[in-house]
Every structure is written in C-alpha cells, then in structure tokens.
Coordinates of C-alpha atoms in Angstrom, one line a residue:
Chain M
X1 CA -25.5 17.5 27.4
X2 CA -21.7 17.0 26.0
X3 CA -22.8 19.2 22.9
X4 CA -25.8 21.4 21.2
X5 CA -25.8 22.8 18.2
X6 CA -28.1 26.1 17.6
X7 CA -29.3 26.9 14.2
X8 CA -26.3 26.0 12.4
X9 CA -25.4 27.8 8.8
X10 CA -22.6 27.4 6.5
X11 CA -22.9 29.8 2.9
X12 CA -20.2 29.6 0.9
X13 CA -19.4 31.7 -1.4
X14 CA -17.8 30.4 -5.1
X15 CA -16.8 31.4 -8.8
X16 CA -20.9 31.0 -9.4
X17 CA -22.1 32.6 -6.6
X18 CA -23.4 31.7 -3.0
X19 CA -23.3 28.4 -2.1
X20 CA -25.8 28.0 1.3
X21 CA -24.7 24.0 2.8
X22 CA -26.1 24.4 5.9
X23 CA -29.4 26.1 7.3
X24 CA -30.6 26.4 10.6
X25 CA -29.3 23.0 12.2
X26 CA -30.3 22.7 15.5
X27 CA -28.8 19.2 17.3
X28 CA -28.0 17.9 20.5
X29 CA -26.1 14.4 21.9
X30 CA -25.3 13.5 24.7
X31 CA -22.5 11.7 26.7
X32 CA -22.0 8.2 25.9
X33 CA -25.1 9.2 22.4
X34 CA -24.1 7.0 19.6
X35 CA -26.0 10.1 16.3
X36 CA -26.3 8.9 13.3
X37 CA -27.0 11.5 10.6
X38 CA -28.3 9.9 6.9
X39 CA -29.6 12.5 4.4
X40 CA -29.0 12.6 0.5
X41 CA -25.7 13.3 -0.9
X42 CA -24.3 16.5 -1.0
X43 CA -26.7 17.7 1.9
X44 CA -24.0 19.8 4.0
X45 CA -22.8 16.2 6.1
X46 CA -19.5 16.5 5.9
X47 CA -20.2 20.4 6.5
X48 CA -22.2 20.3 9.8
X49 CA -19.3 17.1 10.9
X50 CA -16.3 19.7 10.2
X51 CA -17.8 22.8 12.2
X52 CA -18.5 20.9 15.0
X53 CA -15.2 19.4 14.9
X54 CA -13.4 23.7 14.3
X55 CA -12.6 23.0 10.6
X56 CA -14.9 25.4 9.4
X57 CA -16.8 28.6 11.2
X58 CA -20.0 28.7 10.8
X59 CA -22.1 31.5 9.0
X60 CA -24.3 31.7 11.3
X61 CA -25.6 30.0 14.8
X62 CA -23.5 28.7 18.1
X63 CA -22.6 25.8 18.8
X64 CA -22.8 25.2 22.5
X65 CA -20.1 22.3 24.4
X66 CA -21.5 20.7 28.1
X67 CA -18.6 19.8 31.0
X68 CA -15.1 18.7 29.7
X69 CA -15.0 22.0 27.2
X70 CA -11.5 23.2 26.2
X71 CA -10.4 26.3 25.9
X72 CA -14.4 26.7 25.1
X73 CA -13.8 23.4 22.0
X74 CA -14.0 20.1 23.0
X75 CA -12.0 17.9 22.3
X76 CA -12.5 16.3 19.0
X77 CA -11.3 12.2 16.8
X78 CA -12.5 12.4 13.1
X79 CA -12.9 10.1 11.2
X80 CA -12.7 10.2 7.5
X81 CA -13.9 8.1 5.2
X82 CA -10.6 8.1 3.0
X83 CA -7.7 9.8 3.3
X84 CA -7.7 9.8 6.5
X85 CA -4.2 8.4 7.8
X86 CA -1.0 9.8 6.9
X87 CA 1.5 8.0 4.7
X88 CA 4.7 8.5 5.0
X89 CA 3.9 6.9 8.7
X90 CA 3.0 3.0 10.1
X91 CA 0.2 2.5 11.3
X92 CA 1.6 3.2 14.6
X93 CA 3.0 6.7 13.9
X94 CA -1.1 7.2 12.7
X95 CA -1.9 5.3 15.1
X96 CA 0.1 7.7 18.2
X97 CA -0.6 10.6 15.8
X98 CA -3.7 12.2 18.0
X99 CA -1.5 11.4 21.2
X100 CA 1.7 12.6 20.3
X101 CA 0.3 15.8 19.6
X102 CA -1.5 16.0 23.2
X103 CA 2.1 16.3 24.6
X104 CA 2.2 12.9 25.8
X105 CA 4.9 11.4 26.2
X106 CA 6.6 9.4 22.9
X107 CA 6.8 6.3 25.4
X108 CA 3.4 6.3 26.5
X109 CA 2.3 6.5 23.1
X110 CA 3.9 3.8 22.2
X111 CA 2.2 2.0 24.7
X112 CA -1.0 3.4 24.5
X113 CA -1.3 3.1 20.9
X114 CA 0.2 -0.8 20.8
X115 CA -2.5 -1.5 23.0
X116 CA -4.9 -0.4 20.6
X117 CA -3.4 -1.5 17.5
X118 CA -4.0 -5.5 18.7
X119 CA -7.4 -4.4 19.7
X120 CA -8.9 -3.8 15.9
X121 CA -6.6 -7.0 15.5
X122 CA -3.5 -5.4 13.1
X123 CA -0.7 -6.1 15.4
X124 CA 1.1 -8.1 12.9
X125 CA 1.0 -4.0 11.1
X126 CA 2.7 -2.5 13.5
X127 CA 4.7 -1.1 11.8
X128 CA 3.2 -1.3 7.8
X129 CA 3.1 1.5 6.2
X130 CA -1.3 2.3 5.0
X131 CA -0.2 1.6 1.5
X132 CA 0.6 -2.3 2.7
X133 CA -3.0 -2.3 4.2
X134 CA -6.5 -2.7 2.3
X135 CA -9.0 -0.4 2.7
X136 CA -10.9 -1.8 5.5
X137 CA -7.6 -2.1 7.6
X138 CA -7.0 1.3 7.0
X139 CA -10.4 2.7 7.8
X140 CA -9.9 0.1 10.9
X141 CA -6.2 1.9 11.1
X142 CA -8.2 5.3 11.2
X143 CA -10.4 4.2 14.1
X144 CA -8.2 2.9 16.3
X145 CA -6.7 6.8 15.8
X146 CA -9.4 8.3 17.2
X147 CA -10.8 6.0 20.3
X148 CA -6.8 6.1 21.4
X149 CA -6.6 9.9 21.5
X150 CA -8.8 9.9 24.3
X151 CA -11.2 12.4 22.4
X152 CA -14.9 13.3 24.0
X153 CA -16.6 12.7 21.0
X154 CA -15.3 11.0 18.1
X155 CA -16.5 12.7 14.7
X156 CA -16.8 9.5 12.1
X157 CA -18.1 10.9 8.2
X158 CA -18.8 7.5 6.0
X159 CA -15.9 5.5 7.6
X160 CA -17.1 2.2 5.8
X161 CA -18.0 3.9 2.3
X162 CA -15.8 2.8 0.2
X163 CA -15.8 -0.6 1.8
X164 CA -17.6 -3.2 -0.1
X165 CA -21.0 -4.8 2.2
X166 CA -19.9 -7.7 3.7
X167 CA -16.3 -6.4 5.0
X168 CA -18.8 -3.0 6.7
X169 CA -20.3 -5.4 7.7
X170 CA -17.7 -6.1 10.0
X171 CA -16.3 -3.5 10.1
X172 CA -19.5 -1.8 11.4
X173 CA -19.3 -4.8 14.3
X174 CA -15.9 -4.2 15.2
X175 CA -16.6 -0.7 15.7
X176 CA -20.1 -1.1 17.9
X177 CA -17.1 -3.7 20.1
X178 CA -14.8 -0.8 20.6
X179 CA -17.7 1.4 21.6
X180 CA -19.1 -0.4 24.2
X181 CA -15.8 -1.8 25.6
X182 CA -15.3 2.8 25.7
X183 CA -18.3 4.4 25.9
X184 CA -18.2 7.7 23.6
X185 CA -19.7 9.9 22.1
X186 CA -20.2 9.4 18.5
X187 CA -21.3 11.8 15.7
X188 CA -22.4 9.2 12.9
X189 CA -22.7 10.6 8.8
X190 CA -23.9 7.9 6.4
X191 CA -25.8 7.5 3.7
X192 CA -27.2 4.1 4.4
X193 CA -30.3 4.0 6.5
X194 CA -30.0 0.4 7.9
X195 CA -26.2 1.3 8.6
X196 CA -27.4 4.4 11.0
X197 CA -30.5 2.4 12.6
X198 CA -28.2 -0.7 13.6
X199 CA -25.6 1.6 14.4
X200 CA -27.3 4.1 16.3
X201 CA -29.4 5.3 19.4
X202 CA -30.6 8.6 18.2
X203 CA -30.9 9.1 14.0
X204 CA -31.7 12.4 12.1
X205 CA -32.8 12.2 8.4
X206 CA -31.4 15.7 6.8
X207 CA -32.8 17.2 3.9
X208 CA -30.8 18.2 0.1
X209 CA -29.5 21.3 0.0
X210 CA -29.9 23.6 1.6
X211 CA -29.4 20.5 5.1
X212 CA -31.6 21.1 7.9
X213 CA -32.8 17.7 10.3
X214 CA -36.1 16.9 8.9
X215 CA -36.4 14.1 11.8
X216 CA -35.0 13.0 15.2
X217 CA -35.9 9.5 15.8
X218 CA -34.7 7.6 19.0
X219 CA -34.0 3.9 17.5
X220 CA -35.5 1.5 20.5
X221 CA -33.5 -1.4 19.4
X222 CA -31.5 -2.8 22.9
X223 CA -28.2 -3.5 23.0
X224 CA -26.2 -5.5 22.0
X225 CA -27.8 -5.7 19.4
X226 CA -27.8 -8.2 16.6
X227 CA -28.8 -8.3 13.4
X228 CA -29.9 -11.3 13.1
X229 CA -31.6 -11.7 16.2
X230 CA -33.9 -8.3 17.4
X231 CA -36.7 -7.2 16.1
X232 CA -37.0 -7.3 12.9
X233 CA -40.6 -6.0 12.3
X234 CA -40.3 -2.9 14.3
X235 CA -36.5 -2.3 11.8
X236 CA -38.6 -2.1 9.0
X237 CA -40.8 0.3 10.5
X238 CA -38.3 2.2 11.2
X239 CA -36.4 2.0 8.2
X240 CA -39.5 2.3 5.9
X241 CA -40.5 5.5 7.7
X242 CA -36.5 7.0 7.1
X243 CA -37.2 5.9 3.6
X244 CA -39.7 7.7 3.0
X245 CA -38.2 10.5 3.9
X246 CA -35.0 10.6 1.5
X247 CA -37.0 9.3 -1.0
X248 CA -38.5 12.3 -1.3
X249 CA -35.5 14.7 0.0
X250 CA -33.8 13.0 -2.5
X251 CA -36.2 12.6 -5.9
X252 CA -36.3 17.1 -4.8
X253 CA -32.3 17.3 -5.6
X254 CA -32.8 15.6 -8.7
X255 CA -36.5 17.3 -9.7
X256 CA -37.9 14.2 -10.1
X257 CA -41.7 15.1 -10.2
X258 CA -42.8 12.3 -6.2
Chain G
X1 CA -2.0 -5.5 -0.3
X2 CA 2.0 -5.7 -1.5
X3 CA 2.0 -7.8 1.5
X4 CA 0.2 -10.7 0.6
X5 CA 1.6 -10.5 -2.8
X6 CA 5.2 -10.9 -2.1
X7 CA 4.3 -14.2 0.3
X8 CA 2.8 -15.5 -2.1
X9 CA 5.2 -14.6 -4.5
X10 CA 7.6 -16.9 -2.3
X11 CA 6.0 -19.8 -2.8
X12 CA 5.7 -20.7 -5.6
X13 CA 9.5 -21.8 -6.7
X14 CA 9.1 -22.6 -10.9
X15 CA 7.7 -19.2 -11.6
X16 CA 10.1 -17.2 -9.4
X17 CA 13.4 -19.3 -11.5
X18 CA 12.2 -18.2 -14.9
X19 CA 11.5 -14.9 -14.3
X20 CA 15.3 -13.9 -11.9
X21 CA 16.6 -15.8 -15.3
X22 CA 14.6 -13.6 -17.8
X23 CA 15.0 -10.7 -16.2
X24 CA 18.7 -11.5 -15.9
X25 CA 18.7 -11.6 -19.5
X26 CA 17.3 -8.7 -20.3
X27 CA 18.0 -6.6 -17.3
X28 CA 22.0 -8.2 -17.4
X29 CA 23.8 -9.8 -20.4
X30 CA 22.0 -7.5 -22.9
X31 CA 22.5 -4.4 -22.3
X32 CA 25.8 -5.9 -21.6
X33 CA 26.3 -7.8 -24.7
X34 CA 25.2 -4.3 -27.3
X35 CA 27.7 -1.5 -25.9
X36 CA 30.2 -4.5 -26.1
X37 CA 29.5 -5.4 -29.0
X38 CA 29.4 -2.3 -30.1
X39 CA 32.5 -1.3 -28.7
X40 CA 34.4 -3.7 -30.6
X41 CA 32.4 -2.8 -34.1
X42 CA 34.4 0.7 -33.3
X43 CA 37.4 -0.5 -32.3
X44 CA 38.0 -2.2 -35.3
X45 CA 37.0 0.9 -37.4
X46 CA 39.4 2.7 -36.7
X47 CA 41.6 0.3 -37.1
X48 CA 40.4 -0.8 -39.9
X49 CA 40.8 3.4 -41.7
X50 CA 37.0 3.6 -41.9
X51 CA 36.4 5.8 -39.1
X52 CA 38.6 9.0 -38.3
X53 CA 40.5 8.6 -35.1
X54 CA 40.9 12.4 -35.8
X55 CA 37.0 12.2 -35.0
X56 CA 35.9 9.6 -32.8
X57 CA 39.8 7.4 -31.1
X58 CA 39.5 3.8 -30.6
X59 CA 37.7 2.8 -27.4
X60 CA 41.3 1.0 -26.9
X61 CA 43.2 4.6 -27.3
X62 CA 40.8 6.1 -24.5
X63 CA 41.8 3.9 -22.3
X64 CA 45.3 4.8 -22.8
X65 CA 44.2 8.3 -22.0
X66 CA 42.3 8.3 -19.0
X67 CA 44.8 5.7 -17.7
X68 CA 47.7 8.1 -18.6
X69 CA 45.0 11.6 -17.1
X70 CA 44.8 9.3 -14.0
X71 CA 48.3 8.2 -13.4
X72 CA 49.6 11.9 -14.0
X73 CA 47.1 12.4 -10.7
X74 CA 45.7 15.4 -13.4
X75 CA 42.5 13.7 -14.0
X76 CA 41.4 13.6 -9.9
X77 CA 42.5 17.1 -9.7
X78 CA 40.4 18.0 -12.0
X79 CA 37.4 16.7 -11.3
X80 CA 37.7 17.6 -7.7
X81 CA 37.9 21.0 -8.3
X82 CA 34.5 20.6 -10.3
X83 CA 33.3 19.1 -7.7
X84 CA 33.5 21.1 -5.6
X85 CA 31.4 23.9 -7.1
X86 CA 29.2 22.0 -8.0
X87 CA 28.4 20.7 -4.9
X88 CA 28.8 24.2 -3.8
X89 CA 26.4 25.5 -5.9
X90 CA 24.0 22.3 -5.1
X91 CA 25.0 23.3 -1.8
X92 CA 23.4 26.8 -1.2
X93 CA 20.8 26.8 -3.8
X94 CA 19.2 23.7 -2.9
X95 CA 18.9 24.7 0.3
X96 CA 18.2 28.1 -0.1
X97 CA 14.9 27.0 -2.8
X98 CA 14.2 24.2 0.1
X99 CA 13.6 26.3 2.3
X100 CA 11.4 28.9 0.3
X101 CA 9.7 26.3 -2.0
X102 CA 8.3 25.0 1.7
X103 CA 7.5 28.0 2.6
X104 CA 6.0 29.4 -0.3
X105 CA 3.9 26.2 -1.0
X106 CA 2.2 26.5 2.8
X107 CA 1.6 30.8 2.5
X108 CA -0.1 31.2 -0.1
X109 CA -0.1 35.7 0.2
X110 CA 4.0 34.9 -0.4
X111 CA 3.4 33.0 -3.2
X112 CA 1.0 35.3 -4.9
X113 CA 4.3 38.0 -3.7
X114 CA 6.9 36.2 -4.5
X115 CA 5.5 34.2 -7.9
X116 CA 6.2 37.1 -11.0
X117 CA 9.8 37.2 -9.8
X118 CA 9.8 33.6 -10.3
X119 CA 8.2 33.3 -13.2
X120 CA 10.3 35.8 -15.3
X121 CA 13.7 34.1 -13.6
X122 CA 13.3 31.5 -14.2
X123 CA 12.7 31.1 -17.4
X124 CA 16.4 32.8 -18.6
X125 CA 18.9 29.9 -19.1
X126 CA 21.9 30.5 -16.6
X127 CA 24.5 30.9 -18.0
X128 CA 23.5 34.1 -19.9
X129 CA 23.4 35.5 -16.2
X130 CA 27.5 34.5 -15.6
X131 CA 28.3 37.7 -16.9
X132 CA 26.1 40.2 -14.5
X133 CA 27.2 38.6 -12.0
X134 CA 31.4 38.7 -13.4
X135 CA 31.2 42.4 -12.8
X136 CA 29.6 42.0 -9.3
X137 CA 31.7 39.6 -8.1
X138 CA 35.0 39.4 -10.1
X139 CA 36.1 36.6 -11.8
X140 CA 36.8 34.1 -9.2
X141 CA 35.3 31.0 -7.3
X142 CA 32.8 33.4 -5.9
X143 CA 31.2 34.1 -9.5
X144 CA 31.1 30.7 -10.8
X145 CA 29.3 29.1 -7.8
X146 CA 26.6 31.7 -7.5
X147 CA 25.9 30.5 -11.4
X148 CA 26.2 27.1 -10.2
X149 CA 23.5 27.9 -7.5
X150 CA 21.2 29.7 -9.4
X151 CA 20.6 27.2 -11.1
X152 CA 19.9 24.4 -8.4
X153 CA 17.6 27.5 -6.8
X154 CA 15.4 26.9 -8.9
X155 CA 14.1 23.5 -9.9
X156 CA 14.9 23.0 -6.3
X157 CA 11.9 25.8 -5.4
X158 CA 9.5 24.6 -7.7
X159 CA 9.8 20.9 -7.1
X160 CA 9.4 22.4 -3.3
X161 CA 6.5 23.7 -3.8
X162 CA 4.1 21.5 -5.3
X163 CA 4.9 18.7 -3.6
X164 CA 3.9 21.1 -0.9
X165 CA 0.4 22.3 -2.9
X166 CA 0.1 18.0 -3.9
X167 CA -0.4 16.8 0.0
X168 CA -3.8 15.9 0.2
X169 CA -6.0 18.4 2.3
X170 CA -7.5 16.1 4.0
X171 CA -4.7 15.4 5.8
X172 CA -3.9 19.2 7.0
X173 CA -7.7 18.6 8.1
X174 CA -6.0 15.4 10.3
X175 CA -3.7 17.9 11.6
X176 CA -5.5 21.3 12.6
X177 CA -9.0 18.5 14.3
X178 CA -5.7 16.5 16.2
X179 CA -4.8 20.0 18.3
X180 CA -1.0 19.8 15.9
X181 CA 0.9 23.4 16.7
X182 CA 2.6 25.2 13.7
X183 CA 5.7 23.6 14.0
X184 CA 4.4 20.0 14.4
X185 CA 2.0 20.4 11.4
X186 CA 5.3 21.5 9.1
X187 CA 7.9 18.6 11.0
X188 CA 4.9 16.1 10.3
X189 CA 2.6 17.2 7.6
X190 CA 4.6 19.6 5.5
X191 CA 8.2 18.1 5.3
X192 CA 7.0 13.8 5.0
X193 CA 4.3 15.2 2.9
X194 CA 6.8 17.7 0.3
X195 CA 9.0 15.0 0.7
X196 CA 9.0 12.8 -2.7
X197 CA 8.8 16.2 -4.9
X198 CA 12.0 17.7 -3.1
X199 CA 14.1 14.7 -4.1
X200 CA 12.7 14.7 -7.3
X201 CA 13.8 18.6 -6.8
X202 CA 17.6 17.7 -5.9
X203 CA 17.6 15.5 -9.1
X204 CA 17.0 17.8 -10.8
X205 CA 18.7 20.6 -9.8
X206 CA 22.1 18.7 -9.9
X207 CA 21.2 17.5 -13.4
X208 CA 21.1 21.6 -14.1
X209 CA 24.2 22.8 -11.7
X210 CA 26.2 19.4 -13.8
X211 CA 25.5 21.6 -17.1
X212 CA 26.7 25.2 -15.4
X213 CA 29.4 24.4 -13.1
X214 CA 30.7 22.6 -16.6
X215 CA 29.6 25.2 -19.0
X216 CA 31.3 28.0 -16.0
X217 CA 34.0 25.7 -16.8
X218 CA 33.7 26.4 -20.8
X219 CA 33.7 30.1 -20.3
X220 CA 36.4 31.8 -17.5
X221 CA 38.1 28.5 -15.3
X222 CA 41.6 28.0 -15.3
X223 CA 40.6 24.7 -14.5
X224 CA 38.4 21.6 -13.8
X225 CA 36.7 18.8 -15.7
X226 CA 35.0 22.2 -18.4
X227 CA 38.1 23.5 -19.2
X228 CA 39.9 20.2 -19.7
X229 CA 37.1 19.0 -22.6
X230 CA 38.5 22.8 -23.5
X231 CA 41.8 22.6 -23.7
X232 CA 41.4 19.4 -25.0
X233 CA 39.8 20.2 -28.3
X234 CA 42.4 23.7 -28.4
X235 CA 44.9 21.4 -28.1
X236 CA 43.6 18.6 -31.3
X237 CA 43.8 16.1 -28.0
X238 CA 40.5 13.9 -29.0
X239 CA 40.4 10.6 -26.4
X240 CA 41.3 13.6 -23.9
X241 CA 37.9 15.1 -24.8
X242 CA 36.1 12.6 -24.4
X243 CA 38.2 11.1 -21.7
X244 CA 36.3 14.7 -19.9
X245 CA 32.4 13.6 -21.8
X246 CA 32.8 9.8 -20.2
X247 CA 33.8 12.0 -16.8
X248 CA 31.3 13.9 -16.8
X249 CA 28.7 11.3 -17.6
X250 CA 29.9 8.9 -14.3
X251 CA 29.0 12.6 -11.9
X252 CA 25.5 12.5 -13.3
X253 CA 25.1 8.7 -12.7
X254 CA 26.5 8.3 -9.3
X255 CA 24.8 10.9 -8.3
X256 CA 21.5 10.2 -9.2
X257 CA 22.1 6.7 -8.2
X258 CA 23.2 7.8 -3.9
X259 CA 20.2 9.4 -5.1
X260 CA 17.8 6.8 -5.3
X261 CA 19.1 4.7 -2.9
X262 CA 19.2 7.7 -0.1
X263 CA 15.5 8.1 -1.5
X264 CA 14.5 4.6 -1.0
X265 CA 15.8 4.8 2.7
X266 CA 14.1 8.1 2.9
X267 CA 10.6 7.9 1.3
X268 CA 9.4 3.6 2.5
X269 CA 5.6 5.0 1.7
X270 CA 6.5 5.8 -1.5
X271 CA 8.5 2.9 -3.6
X272 CA 8.5 3.8 -7.0
X273 CA 8.0 7.6 -6.8
X274 CA 12.0 8.4 -7.7
X275 CA 13.2 6.5 -10.6

C-alpha cells in the first residue's frame, strides 16, 4: 500500500460562513495502481488532490504513507487542468523544473528532460515557450514534467478536460502508453465516466458537496486496453451503474427531484 | 500556434509582398511626409511674417541654434548633467522600489503594514517635497537626486507589487508541489513572473524621473537642460528654448526605445507586453 486516506475532511471558511468541501473520505492507493475519481462538478475532487499533494492541510482525518515516504510526505507530482506550465520557461525548462528542485545537477536535468520531451513527441519544440504551443501540447509537457520528476505518485486534475474529444482520446492513449512504460501510482480526477473506466484499475465515485466516496468500483478489464476490442458489454454495464449514481448526485446538487 | 502561422505566411509570397508595401507606406512614408510638410509650412509661415519668430522660431533657426549649442559643447555638458541626475535617481529609487515591491507582493503582512504609508505618500506631487528635502539636505546634488529618486520609487513599487500579485496562484502550487525552496520560488517564479510589470514600472519611473529632473532644474539648478530652458526664457532666446524641449523629448524617446529592446530580450514569452 502506497497511500491511505483515513476519514479526510476539509472545511473552508469563507465570508459567507463555512463550506464543507470534503467529508469523511477514505481511500487507498496501491503501488502502480491507476485510480480514477469521478464526481459531479464542485464535489471537492481538486481539494482532495491538493490535500494529498500537501498543498492544503486537512481539517480532519489523516493521510498515511506506506513505503518510500520522505519526511512523512510522499513525493508527488501534480498535473493541472490548465495554467500549470510556467509561461516564462521553455518546454525544456518546464519539464526539468521538478528535477531542478530536487537539486539534481543541471546537466543531468537537461538530459533526462530531453529524453522525456522526445518521448511525448515534442522534440521539435524543446526551446519553444508555452504560448507557442497548442493546449494539447502544453498538457503533454505537463505530463512529461510529472513523469520525469520520478515521484512516487502522480496526481492529475482533469489533465485533458479542456481539450476537444479527438485530442483527448489521443492524449489518453499517450498517457496509458507512458504509464505502462513507467509504472507509477496515479490518482486521476475527471468528470468523464468513460474516461475513468477506460483508464483506471479502480474508479471512485464521489457524491456532490460535501464530497464523499459513494462507491469503489474495480474495473476488470485486462491491459493493454483498446477501446475497440475490449468487452463492450461489460463496459456499458459499469458505465450505466456509475451514471445512475452520478445522475442522482447531480440532480441533488441542482435540486431537481428524481 | 504562432509557430505554424509564421511558416504558412512565409510560404505564400504574394500577400506578404503587398503587406510589406502597405506597412512601409503606413508605418514609414506617411508619417515622415506629414512631418516634412508641417515643417515646410511652418518655415514658410515664419518667413512670410504670418507667424511671430519670437514665439515660433522657424525650424531652420532652431537647427542653427542646435548646431551652435552642440559645437560649443554647452549642449553636451547640460545633457550629461541632466542624464546623470536622472539615471542616478532612477537607479536609487527604482531599485529600492523594486525590492520593496517584490517583498510587498509576496508577503501579505508586509503589504498590510506598509500600504497606508504608500497610499498617503503616493498622491503627493513629488516636486512639492523639494522644499522639505532642501531644508534637510541643503541646496546640493544630494537633494536633487533624492527628489528624483522618490519620483522613480512609487511607479516601480506599485507596478512590481502588482506584477507579483498577478502571478497565477497555480504557479505557486506547482513550485510547492515540486518542493521548491523559498529561494527557488523567488528566483524561478516571483522574479520572472513579475518581470513584465516590473519593466512597465521602469518605463513609467523614467517618465516620472525625466519630469522631475527638468522641474528640479527649473527651480534650483545652476546647470542642466531644465536650467538651459529657463535661461533661454529669461534671455528671450526662444530657439534655444525649443532646442531644450526637443532634446528632452529625444531623451525620453531614446530611453523608451532602449527599454523596448531590453524587454524583447528579457521577456520572450510575452512579446506584446510592452508597447
């Protein structure tokens, strides 16, 4: 076991009183496991990732790390939905950033970053700035930066959420390809049910605010997965099941009676 | 996708050709011709006696005065003195404004602590504190440079602070997530992230500095461009007054030009920031 969350809660204090973003969330992530989290918008998915990343402190509960922890903290690398890249650094500078912060020599940083930039197919753009790239390319840079930093766990906050459907499909495949090569634990937040099933070993379905884990679903599909020759019947059953839960949650959050 | 657009434009020659022609016409020929025509009309009006040479000396008279002042070495001395004061003030006030701006942008506590003083002092026209500075430091170079530095301080401080506060919070999250130390966060996020607005601050600071330098020289200096302009008024040498104004304008334009090319090199990720 790499990471365990025990009844995490997070309460935000705002001018209009308190908002409970997360309530009693427990989950566990194994070594090399791909965990997807789906939930209605505003259910605290991003908050959960930020808690695990150490960017926020939980109001209650705790996060327990298994082997490989460092100073009671897991080395994590987060991929943001957008604005994650530093606009003032080139692709190379951005990808090397995580390594640079670990105090690795500049020469080695460059070499390792170069390798990964080639791996995501952006070799031609090594010295370009983010504003010269498309959104899809930027997300690939963000993914390369997370993988190259050699963290124990990657935290992805809807990394392909802002892309068009075709680009998204291709990027998902790319992500799986890199993940198969460099097995890491991944927590992947999305609102797309199909994406969650197709990527994850395990799908956690969250409720609306306050966010809670409603159900844990194991995805029995074998890898390598292919959306064309996998068992459609099985997938559509899981999809229907998750949708029924989410529909109820979304209706609740919109105050629409079922 | 600026990259692809560029290559596409390069491959089609016809539009580029007409585009270039049009740009040359609008960006170069037309403005130049306008200025030349105005100068010719001006010259003609003065020579024909329609315009008083006392108020509006003909361009040729201004050029003559310019050459006379240049060859006698007077003009160069005055410009050097003015520039020294301006740049010394810009460096002193600019650097302290930038440092305090970075710190205030970063630390909310410091911002809350210092902000009332800034808010109170900023609206004072800086020339108004000259008498106070003169009482404290006497009539010397020190007083002049201090007032000029104060003028540079505020635009630099306010823009630098805005520059830091404009950095997207996600960039701080990324730095923290990858374990950046305070020092690294400062050098890799805060400094480059605020740079576009720091350069805007520098430009505004120079404009303020030029204004204040001339103003201070009008009031208390024995030398410098401002003094030269004042002296030209006292002796009714209007053409020398115009030389002083034109040279001052040239200093402003020259500095903005230098700053523009510095900005292009320093912030390649935001070409459009400084216009």
